[in-house]
Amino acid sequence: MAAPAVAMRGIAKRFGAVQANRDVDLSVAAGTIHGIVGENGAGKSTLLKIIAGVVKPSRGRAVTSGRVGALLELGSGFHPDYTGRENIFPSTALL
């Protein structure tokens, strides 16, 4: 079995008094599609930024294999009539 594309163990991220993520364990196989769902302020964007290497976790370890491109701001350049998958192609053409 191949190594996961993303592996996270014990991830935590704190911004001052705010705990964005706590004790996150995640393993994602290459070629799979996943969604991260939660309320506003739940830490979804912070988790994606840790995976992309944009921010470092306060605790734990995140390992990625292969190339990781960050498309973190969904409002920028996305067409409302396209599906999520259809919107990925124009956005990744610039990477």
Short mmCIF file of C-alpha atoms in Angstrom, two decimals:
data_model
loop_
_atom_site.label_atom_id
_atom_site.label_comp_id
_atom_site.label_asym_id
_atom_site.label_seq_id
_atom_site.Cartn_x
_atom_site.Cartn_y
_atom_site.Cartn_z
CA MET A 1 0.00 0.00 0.00
CA ALA A 2 1.34 3.42 -0.96
CA ALA A 3 2.02 6.18 1.55
CA PRO A 4 -0.89 8.59 2.00
CA ALA A 5 -0.87 11.87 0.08
CA VAL A 6 -1.63 13.69 3.35
CA ALA A 7 -0.96 12.39 6.85
CA MET A 8 -1.63 14.42 9.99
CA ARG A 9 -1.23 13.32 13.59
CA GLY A 10 -2.14 15.29 16.69
CA ILE A 11 -2.48 18.58 14.81
CA ALA A 12 -3.40 21.62 16.87
CA LYS A 13 -3.34 25.30 15.95
CA ARG A 14 -3.75 28.18 18.34
CA PHE A 15 -3.96 31.88 17.50
CA GLY A 16 -3.47 33.64 20.85
CA ALA A 17 -6.44 32.63 23.01
CA VAL A 18 -8.32 31.04 20.07
CA GLN A 19 -7.96 27.29 19.52
CA ALA A 20 -8.57 26.75 15.78
CA ASN A 21 -7.89 22.99 15.68
CA ARG A 22 -7.24 20.42 18.43
CA ASP A 23 -5.99 16.82 18.15
CA VAL A 24 -6.69 16.34 14.43
CA ASP A 25 -5.67 13.01 12.90
CA LEU A 26 -6.16 12.65 9.16
CA SER A 27 -4.95 10.35 6.42
CA VAL A 28 -5.87 10.94 2.77
CA ALA A 29 -5.01 8.49 0.01
CA ALA A 30 -3.76 9.83 -3.32
CA GLY A 31 -6.48 10.31 -5.94
CA THR A 32 -9.36 10.50 -3.48
CA ILE A 33 -11.76 13.40 -2.99
CA HIS A 34 -12.81 14.64 0.44
CA GLY A 35 -14.78 17.52 1.87
CA ILE A 36 -14.24 19.37 5.13
CA VAL A 37 -17.54 20.51 6.60
CA GLY A 38 -18.21 22.61 9.67
CA GLU A 39 -19.69 25.79 11.04
CA ASN A 40 -18.09 29.19 10.57
CA GLY A 41 -15.04 29.43 12.80
CA ALA A 42 -14.67 25.64 13.13
CA GLY A 43 -11.10 25.66 11.75
CA LYS A 44 -11.68 24.34 8.22
CA SER A 45 -9.55 26.97 6.47
CA THR A 46 -6.84 26.67 9.11
CA LEU A 47 -6.68 22.92 8.53
CA LEU A 48 -6.36 23.43 4.77
CA LYS A 49 -3.65 26.05 5.30
CA ILE A 50 -1.70 23.57 7.43
CA ILE A 51 -2.01 20.91 4.70
CA ALA A 52 -0.85 23.43 2.07
CA GLY A 53 2.08 24.53 4.23
CA VAL A 54 0.84 28.12 4.45
CA VAL A 55 0.82 28.00 8.28
CA LYS A 56 2.61 25.70 10.72
CA PRO A 57 0.68 23.76 13.36
CA SER A 58 1.21 24.72 17.00
CA ARG A 59 1.46 21.01 17.81
CA GLY A 60 1.58 17.78 15.84
CA ARG A 61 2.92 16.88 12.43
CA ALA A 62 1.55 17.21 8.90
CA VAL A 63 3.23 15.38 6.02
CA THR A 64 2.30 15.66 2.35
CA SER A 65 3.71 13.75 -0.57
CA GLY A 66 3.65 15.12 -4.09
CA ARG A 67 2.70 18.64 -5.08
CA VAL A 68 0.19 20.62 -3.07
CA GLY A 69 -1.51 23.68 -4.54
CA ALA A 70 -3.60 25.96 -2.36
CA LEU A 71 -6.96 27.21 -3.64
CA LEU A 72 -8.08 28.59 -0.32
CA GLU A 73 -10.27 31.55 -1.21
CA LEU A 74 -13.33 30.04 -2.88
CA GLY A 75 -14.79 33.42 -3.80
CA SER A 76 -11.91 34.40 -6.06
CA GLY A 77 -12.32 33.30 -9.66
CA PHE A 78 -15.06 30.73 -9.16
CA HIS A 79 -18.03 30.70 -11.52
CA PRO A 80 -21.37 30.16 -9.73
CA ASP A 81 -22.88 28.12 -12.61
CA TYR A 82 -20.08 25.53 -12.61
CA THR A 83 -19.74 22.57 -10.29
CA GLY A 84 -16.85 22.45 -7.82
CA ARG A 85 -14.99 20.08 -10.13
CA GLU A 86 -15.57 22.27 -13.21
CA ASN A 87 -14.27 25.31 -11.31
CA ILE A 88 -11.02 23.53 -10.44
CA PHE A 89 -9.75 23.36 -14.04
CA PRO A 90 -9.50 27.10 -14.75
CA SER A 91 -8.12 27.76 -11.28
CA THR A 92 -5.38 25.12 -11.51
CA ALA A 93 -4.35 26.15 -15.03
CA LEU A 94 -2.37 28.98 -13.43
CA LEU A 95 -0.42 26.70 -11.02
#
